[in-house]
Tab-separated table of N, CA and C in Angstrom:
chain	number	residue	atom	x	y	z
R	1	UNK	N	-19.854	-45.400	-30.449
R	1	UNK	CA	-20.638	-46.111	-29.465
R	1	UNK	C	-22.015	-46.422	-30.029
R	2	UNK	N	-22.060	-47.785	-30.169
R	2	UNK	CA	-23.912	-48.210	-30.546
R	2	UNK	C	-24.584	-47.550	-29.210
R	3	UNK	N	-25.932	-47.365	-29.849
R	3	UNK	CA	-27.022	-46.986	-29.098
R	3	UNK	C	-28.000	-48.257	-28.437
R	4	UNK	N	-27.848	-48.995	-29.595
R	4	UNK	CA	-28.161	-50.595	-29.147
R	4	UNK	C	-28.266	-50.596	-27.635
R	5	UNK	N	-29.568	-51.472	-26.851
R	5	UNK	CA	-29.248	-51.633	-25.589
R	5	UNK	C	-28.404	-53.077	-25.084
R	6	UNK	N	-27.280	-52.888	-24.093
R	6	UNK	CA	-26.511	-54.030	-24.278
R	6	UNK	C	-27.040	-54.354	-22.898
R	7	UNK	N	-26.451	-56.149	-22.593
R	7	UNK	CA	-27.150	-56.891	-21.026
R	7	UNK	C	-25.820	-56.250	-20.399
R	8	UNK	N	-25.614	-56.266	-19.468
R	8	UNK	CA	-24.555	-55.850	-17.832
R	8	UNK	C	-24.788	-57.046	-16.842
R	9	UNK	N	-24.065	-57.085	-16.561
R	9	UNK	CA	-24.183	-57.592	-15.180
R	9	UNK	C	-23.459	-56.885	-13.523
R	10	UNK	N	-25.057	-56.282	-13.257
R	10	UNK	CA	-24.065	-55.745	-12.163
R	10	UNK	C	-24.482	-56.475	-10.933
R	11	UNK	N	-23.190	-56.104	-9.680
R	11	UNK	CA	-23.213	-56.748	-8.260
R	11	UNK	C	-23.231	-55.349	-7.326
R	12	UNK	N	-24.256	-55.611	-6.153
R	12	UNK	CA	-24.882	-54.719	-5.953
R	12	UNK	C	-25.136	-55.293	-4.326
R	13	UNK	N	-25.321	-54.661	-3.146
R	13	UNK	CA	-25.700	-55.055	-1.756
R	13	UNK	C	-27.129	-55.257	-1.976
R	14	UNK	N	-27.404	-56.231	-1.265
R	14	UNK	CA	-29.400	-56.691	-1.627
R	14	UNK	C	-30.294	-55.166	-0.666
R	15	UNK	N	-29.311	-54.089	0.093
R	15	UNK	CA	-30.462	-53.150	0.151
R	15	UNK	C	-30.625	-52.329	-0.664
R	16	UNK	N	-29.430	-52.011	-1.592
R	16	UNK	CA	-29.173	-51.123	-3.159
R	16	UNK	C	-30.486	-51.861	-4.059
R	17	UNK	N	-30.527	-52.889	-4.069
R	17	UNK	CA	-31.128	-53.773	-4.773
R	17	UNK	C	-32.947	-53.571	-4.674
R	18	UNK	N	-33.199	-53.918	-3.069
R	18	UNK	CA	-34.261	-53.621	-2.473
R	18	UNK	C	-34.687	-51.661	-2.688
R	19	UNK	N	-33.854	-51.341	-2.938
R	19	UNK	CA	-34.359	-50.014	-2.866
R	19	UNK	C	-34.661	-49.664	-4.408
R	20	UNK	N	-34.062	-49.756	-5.280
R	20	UNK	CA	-34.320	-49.852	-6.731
R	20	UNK	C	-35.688	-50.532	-7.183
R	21	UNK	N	-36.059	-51.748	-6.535
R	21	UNK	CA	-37.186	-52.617	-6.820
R	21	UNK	C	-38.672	-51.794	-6.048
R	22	UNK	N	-38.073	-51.296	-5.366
R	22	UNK	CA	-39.517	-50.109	-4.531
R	22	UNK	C	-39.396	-49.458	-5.018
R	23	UNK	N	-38.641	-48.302	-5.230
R	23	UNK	CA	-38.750	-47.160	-6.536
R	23	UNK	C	-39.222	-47.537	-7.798
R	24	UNK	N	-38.819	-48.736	-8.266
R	24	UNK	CA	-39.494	-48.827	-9.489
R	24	UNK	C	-40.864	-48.834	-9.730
R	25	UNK	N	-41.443	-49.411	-8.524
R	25	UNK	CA	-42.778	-50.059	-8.185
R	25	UNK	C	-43.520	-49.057	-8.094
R	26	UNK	N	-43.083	-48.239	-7.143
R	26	UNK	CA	-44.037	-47.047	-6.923
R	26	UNK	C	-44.040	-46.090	-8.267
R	27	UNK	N	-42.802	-45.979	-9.265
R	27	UNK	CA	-42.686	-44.826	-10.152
R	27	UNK	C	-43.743	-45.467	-11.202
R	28	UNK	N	-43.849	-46.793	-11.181
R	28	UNK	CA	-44.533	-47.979	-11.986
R	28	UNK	C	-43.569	-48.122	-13.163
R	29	UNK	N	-42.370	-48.090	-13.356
R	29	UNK	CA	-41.245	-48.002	-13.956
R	29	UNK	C	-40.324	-49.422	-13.906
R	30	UNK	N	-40.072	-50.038	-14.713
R	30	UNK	CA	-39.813	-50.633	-15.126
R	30	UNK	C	-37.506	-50.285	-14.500
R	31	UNK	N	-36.902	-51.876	-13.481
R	31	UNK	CA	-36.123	-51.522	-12.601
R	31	UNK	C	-34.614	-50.930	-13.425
R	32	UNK	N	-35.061	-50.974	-15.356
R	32	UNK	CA	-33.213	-51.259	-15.893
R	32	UNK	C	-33.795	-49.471	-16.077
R	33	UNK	N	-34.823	-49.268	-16.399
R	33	UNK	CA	-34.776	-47.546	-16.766
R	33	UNK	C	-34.519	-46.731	-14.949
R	34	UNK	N	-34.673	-47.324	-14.054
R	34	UNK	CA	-34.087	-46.841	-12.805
R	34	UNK	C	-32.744	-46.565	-12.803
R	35	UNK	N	-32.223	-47.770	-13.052
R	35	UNK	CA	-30.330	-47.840	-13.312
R	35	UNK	C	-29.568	-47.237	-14.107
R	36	UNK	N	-30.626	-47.323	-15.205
R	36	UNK	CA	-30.134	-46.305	-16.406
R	36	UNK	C	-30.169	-44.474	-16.354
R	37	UNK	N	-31.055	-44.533	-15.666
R	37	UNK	CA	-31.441	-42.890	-15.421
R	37	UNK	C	-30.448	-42.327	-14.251
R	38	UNK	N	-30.118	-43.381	-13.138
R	38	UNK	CA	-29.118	-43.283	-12.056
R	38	UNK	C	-27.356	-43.153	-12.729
R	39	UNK	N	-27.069	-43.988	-13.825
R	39	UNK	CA	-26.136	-44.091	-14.486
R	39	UNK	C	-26.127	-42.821	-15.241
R	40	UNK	N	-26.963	-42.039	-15.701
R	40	UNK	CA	-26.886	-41.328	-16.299
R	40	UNK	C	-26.648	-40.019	-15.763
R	41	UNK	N	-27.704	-40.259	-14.506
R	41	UNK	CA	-27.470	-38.646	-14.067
R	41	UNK	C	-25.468	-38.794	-13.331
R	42	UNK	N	-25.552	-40.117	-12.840
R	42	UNK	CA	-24.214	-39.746	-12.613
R	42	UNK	C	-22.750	-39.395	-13.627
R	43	UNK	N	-23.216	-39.721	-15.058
R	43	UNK	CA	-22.058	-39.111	-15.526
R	43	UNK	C	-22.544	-37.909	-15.967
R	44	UNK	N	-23.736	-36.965	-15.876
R	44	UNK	CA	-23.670	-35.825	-16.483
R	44	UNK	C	-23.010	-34.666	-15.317
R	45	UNK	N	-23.448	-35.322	-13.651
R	45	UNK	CA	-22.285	-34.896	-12.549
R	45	UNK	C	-21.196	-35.283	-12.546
R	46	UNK	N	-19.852	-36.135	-13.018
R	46	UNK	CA	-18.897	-36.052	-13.557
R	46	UNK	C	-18.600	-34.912	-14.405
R	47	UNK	N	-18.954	-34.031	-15.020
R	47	UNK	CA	-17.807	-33.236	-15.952
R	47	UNK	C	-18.332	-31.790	-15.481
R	48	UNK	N	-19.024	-31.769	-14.182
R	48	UNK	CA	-18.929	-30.506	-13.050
R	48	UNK	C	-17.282	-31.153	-11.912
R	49	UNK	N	-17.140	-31.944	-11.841
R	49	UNK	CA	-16.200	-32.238	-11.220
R	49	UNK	C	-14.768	-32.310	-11.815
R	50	UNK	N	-14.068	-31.176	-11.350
R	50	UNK	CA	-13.123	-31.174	-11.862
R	50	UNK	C	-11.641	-32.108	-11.873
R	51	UNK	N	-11.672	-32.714	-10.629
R	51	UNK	CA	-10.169	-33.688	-10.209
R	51	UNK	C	-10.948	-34.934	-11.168
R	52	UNK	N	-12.214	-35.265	-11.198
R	52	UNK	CA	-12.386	-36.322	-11.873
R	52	UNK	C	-12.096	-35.964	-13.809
R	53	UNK	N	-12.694	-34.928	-14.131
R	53	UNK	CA	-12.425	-34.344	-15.365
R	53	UNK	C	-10.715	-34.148	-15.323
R	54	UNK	N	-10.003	-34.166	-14.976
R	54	UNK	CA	-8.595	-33.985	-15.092
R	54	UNK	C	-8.216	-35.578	-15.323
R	55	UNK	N	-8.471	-36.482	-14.894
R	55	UNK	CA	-8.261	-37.518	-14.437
R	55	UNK	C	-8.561	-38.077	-15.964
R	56	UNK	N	-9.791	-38.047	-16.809
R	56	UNK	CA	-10.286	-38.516	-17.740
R	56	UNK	C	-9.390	-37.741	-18.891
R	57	UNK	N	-8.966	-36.890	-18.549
R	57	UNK	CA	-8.173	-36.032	-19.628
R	57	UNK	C	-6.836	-36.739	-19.990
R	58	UNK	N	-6.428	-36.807	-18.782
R	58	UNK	CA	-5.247	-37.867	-18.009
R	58	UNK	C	-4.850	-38.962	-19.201
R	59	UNK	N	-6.083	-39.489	-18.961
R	59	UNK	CA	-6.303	-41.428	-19.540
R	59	UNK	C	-6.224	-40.616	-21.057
R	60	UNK	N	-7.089	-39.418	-22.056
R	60	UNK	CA	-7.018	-39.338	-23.263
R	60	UNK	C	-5.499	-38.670	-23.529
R	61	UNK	N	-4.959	-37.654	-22.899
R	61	UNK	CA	-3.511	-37.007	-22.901
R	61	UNK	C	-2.126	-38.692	-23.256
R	62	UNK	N	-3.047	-39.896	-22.302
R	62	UNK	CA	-1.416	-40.841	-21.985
R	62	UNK	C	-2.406	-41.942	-23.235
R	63	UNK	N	-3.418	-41.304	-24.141
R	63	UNK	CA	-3.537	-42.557	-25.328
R	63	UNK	C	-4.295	-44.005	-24.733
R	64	UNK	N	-4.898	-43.672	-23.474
R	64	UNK	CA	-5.685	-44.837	-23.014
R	64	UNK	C	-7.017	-45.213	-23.117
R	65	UNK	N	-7.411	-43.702	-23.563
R	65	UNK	CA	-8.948	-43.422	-24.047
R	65	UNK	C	-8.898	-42.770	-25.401
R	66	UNK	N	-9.348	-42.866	-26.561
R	66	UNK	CA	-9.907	-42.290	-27.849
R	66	UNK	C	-10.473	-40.887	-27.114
R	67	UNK	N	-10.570	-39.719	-28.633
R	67	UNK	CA	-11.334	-38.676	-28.201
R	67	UNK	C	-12.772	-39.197	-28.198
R	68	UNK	N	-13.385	-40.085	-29.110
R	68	UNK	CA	-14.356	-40.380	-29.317
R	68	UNK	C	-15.066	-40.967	-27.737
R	69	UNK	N	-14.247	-42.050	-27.031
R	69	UNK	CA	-14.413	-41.862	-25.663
R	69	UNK	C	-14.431	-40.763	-25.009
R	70	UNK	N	-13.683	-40.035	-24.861
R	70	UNK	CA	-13.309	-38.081	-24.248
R	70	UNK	C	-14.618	-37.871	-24.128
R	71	UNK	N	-14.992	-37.975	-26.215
R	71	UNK	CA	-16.195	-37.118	-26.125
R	71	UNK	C	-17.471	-37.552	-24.920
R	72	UNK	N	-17.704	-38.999	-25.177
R	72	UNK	CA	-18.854	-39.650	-24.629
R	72	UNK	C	-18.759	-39.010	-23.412
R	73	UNK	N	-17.754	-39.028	-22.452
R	73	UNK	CA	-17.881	-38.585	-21.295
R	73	UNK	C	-17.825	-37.224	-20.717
R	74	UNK	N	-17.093	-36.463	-21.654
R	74	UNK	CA	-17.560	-34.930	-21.230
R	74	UNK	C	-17.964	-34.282	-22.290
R	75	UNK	N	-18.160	-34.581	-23.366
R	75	UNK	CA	-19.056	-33.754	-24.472
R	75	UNK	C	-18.006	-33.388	-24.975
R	76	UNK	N	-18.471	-32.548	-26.289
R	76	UNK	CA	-18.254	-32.257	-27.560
R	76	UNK	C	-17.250	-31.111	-27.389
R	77	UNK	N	-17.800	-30.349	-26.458
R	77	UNK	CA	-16.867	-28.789	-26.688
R	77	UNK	C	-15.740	-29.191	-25.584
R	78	UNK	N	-16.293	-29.770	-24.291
R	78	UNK	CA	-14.807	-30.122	-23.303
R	78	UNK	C	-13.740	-31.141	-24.285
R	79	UNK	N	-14.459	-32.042	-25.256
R	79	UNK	CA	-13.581	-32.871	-25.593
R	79	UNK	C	-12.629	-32.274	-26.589
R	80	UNK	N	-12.944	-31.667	-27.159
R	80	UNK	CA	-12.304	-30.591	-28.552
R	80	UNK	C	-11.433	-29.822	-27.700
R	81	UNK	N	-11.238	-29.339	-26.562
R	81	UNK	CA	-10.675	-28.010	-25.576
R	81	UNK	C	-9.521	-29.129	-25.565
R	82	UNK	N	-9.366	-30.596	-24.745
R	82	UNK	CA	-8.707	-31.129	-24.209
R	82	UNK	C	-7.524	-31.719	-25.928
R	83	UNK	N	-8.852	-31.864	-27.326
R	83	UNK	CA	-7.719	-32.313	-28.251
R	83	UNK	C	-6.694	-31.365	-28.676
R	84	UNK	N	-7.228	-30.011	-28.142
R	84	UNK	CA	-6.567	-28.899	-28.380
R	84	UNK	C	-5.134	-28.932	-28.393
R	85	UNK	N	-5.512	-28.758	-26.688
R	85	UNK	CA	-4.498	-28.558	-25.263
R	85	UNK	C	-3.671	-30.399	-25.482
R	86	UNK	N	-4.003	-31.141	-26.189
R	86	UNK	CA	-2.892	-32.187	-25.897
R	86	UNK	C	-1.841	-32.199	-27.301
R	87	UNK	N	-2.675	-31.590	-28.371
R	87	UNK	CA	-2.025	-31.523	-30.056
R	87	UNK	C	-0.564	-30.112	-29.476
R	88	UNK	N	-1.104	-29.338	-28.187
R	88	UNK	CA	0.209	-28.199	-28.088
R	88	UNK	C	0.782	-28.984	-27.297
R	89	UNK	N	0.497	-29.629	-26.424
R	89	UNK	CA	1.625	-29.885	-25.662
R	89	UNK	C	2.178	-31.050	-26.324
R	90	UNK	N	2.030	-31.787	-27.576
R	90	UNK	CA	2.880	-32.337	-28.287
R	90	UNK	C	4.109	-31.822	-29.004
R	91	UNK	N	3.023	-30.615	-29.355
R	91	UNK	CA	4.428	-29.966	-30.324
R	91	UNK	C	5.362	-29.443	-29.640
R	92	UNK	N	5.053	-29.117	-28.277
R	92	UNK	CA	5.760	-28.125	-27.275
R	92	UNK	C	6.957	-29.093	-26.929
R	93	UNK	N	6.483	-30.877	-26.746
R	93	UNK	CA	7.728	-31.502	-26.497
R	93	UNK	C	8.253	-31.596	-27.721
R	94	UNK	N	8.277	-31.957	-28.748
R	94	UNK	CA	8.787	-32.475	-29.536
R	94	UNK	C	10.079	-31.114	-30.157
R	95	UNK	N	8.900	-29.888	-29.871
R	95	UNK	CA	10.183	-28.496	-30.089
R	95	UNK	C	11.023	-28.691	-28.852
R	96	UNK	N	10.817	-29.173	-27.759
R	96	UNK	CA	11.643	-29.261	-26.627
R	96	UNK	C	12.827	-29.966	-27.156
R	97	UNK	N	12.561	-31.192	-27.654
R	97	UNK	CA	13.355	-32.112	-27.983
R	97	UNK	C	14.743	-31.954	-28.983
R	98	UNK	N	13.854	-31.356	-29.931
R	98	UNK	CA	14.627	-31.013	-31.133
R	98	UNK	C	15.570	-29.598	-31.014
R	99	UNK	N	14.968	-28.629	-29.699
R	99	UNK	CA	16.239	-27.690	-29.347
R	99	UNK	C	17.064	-28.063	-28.230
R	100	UNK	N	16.828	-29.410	-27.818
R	100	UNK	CA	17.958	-29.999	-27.099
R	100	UNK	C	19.072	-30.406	-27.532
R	101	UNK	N	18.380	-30.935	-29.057
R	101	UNK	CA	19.966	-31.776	-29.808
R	101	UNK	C	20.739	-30.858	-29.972
């Protein structure tokens, strides 16, 4: 993931909107470091949540997300736990498989 800052375009209700533009004003803050700091704190509350952390595990377990994604979103040591736990339950099917034949 570049660090680079990239443009977005987000859609938003004009009082979400209105309320961001007064906070900024008063913090004297500038409105994309509002969004950004809001974006942020909300994914560092994502990986206290566990049905959502299962869910993201989910998407890296079925190959829809990279670990390198994994990592971005729950860090380094949850993401390593989950490459763990998906490298056994590979081998676990594949021994499944092979004492079926």
């Amino acid at each position: 993931m570049s660090s680079e800052p990239s443009r977005v375009e987000i859609r938003a209700s004009e009082q979400l909107i209105e309320r961001v533009v007064v906070l900024a004003s008063v913090l004297g803050e500038d409105q994309s470091a509002i969004l950004v700091r809001a974006i942020q704190d909300y994914l560092k509350r994502i990986s206290d949540d566990e049905e959502i952390v299962q869910e993201i595990a989910g998407s890296y377990y079925d190959d829809e997300i990279s670990f390198e994604e994994l990592e971005g979103l729950l860090g380094t040591k949850e993401a390593k736990n989950h490459r763990v736990l998906k490298q056994q339950l590979s081998a676990e099917f594949v021994d499944t498989v092979v004492d079926s034949e």
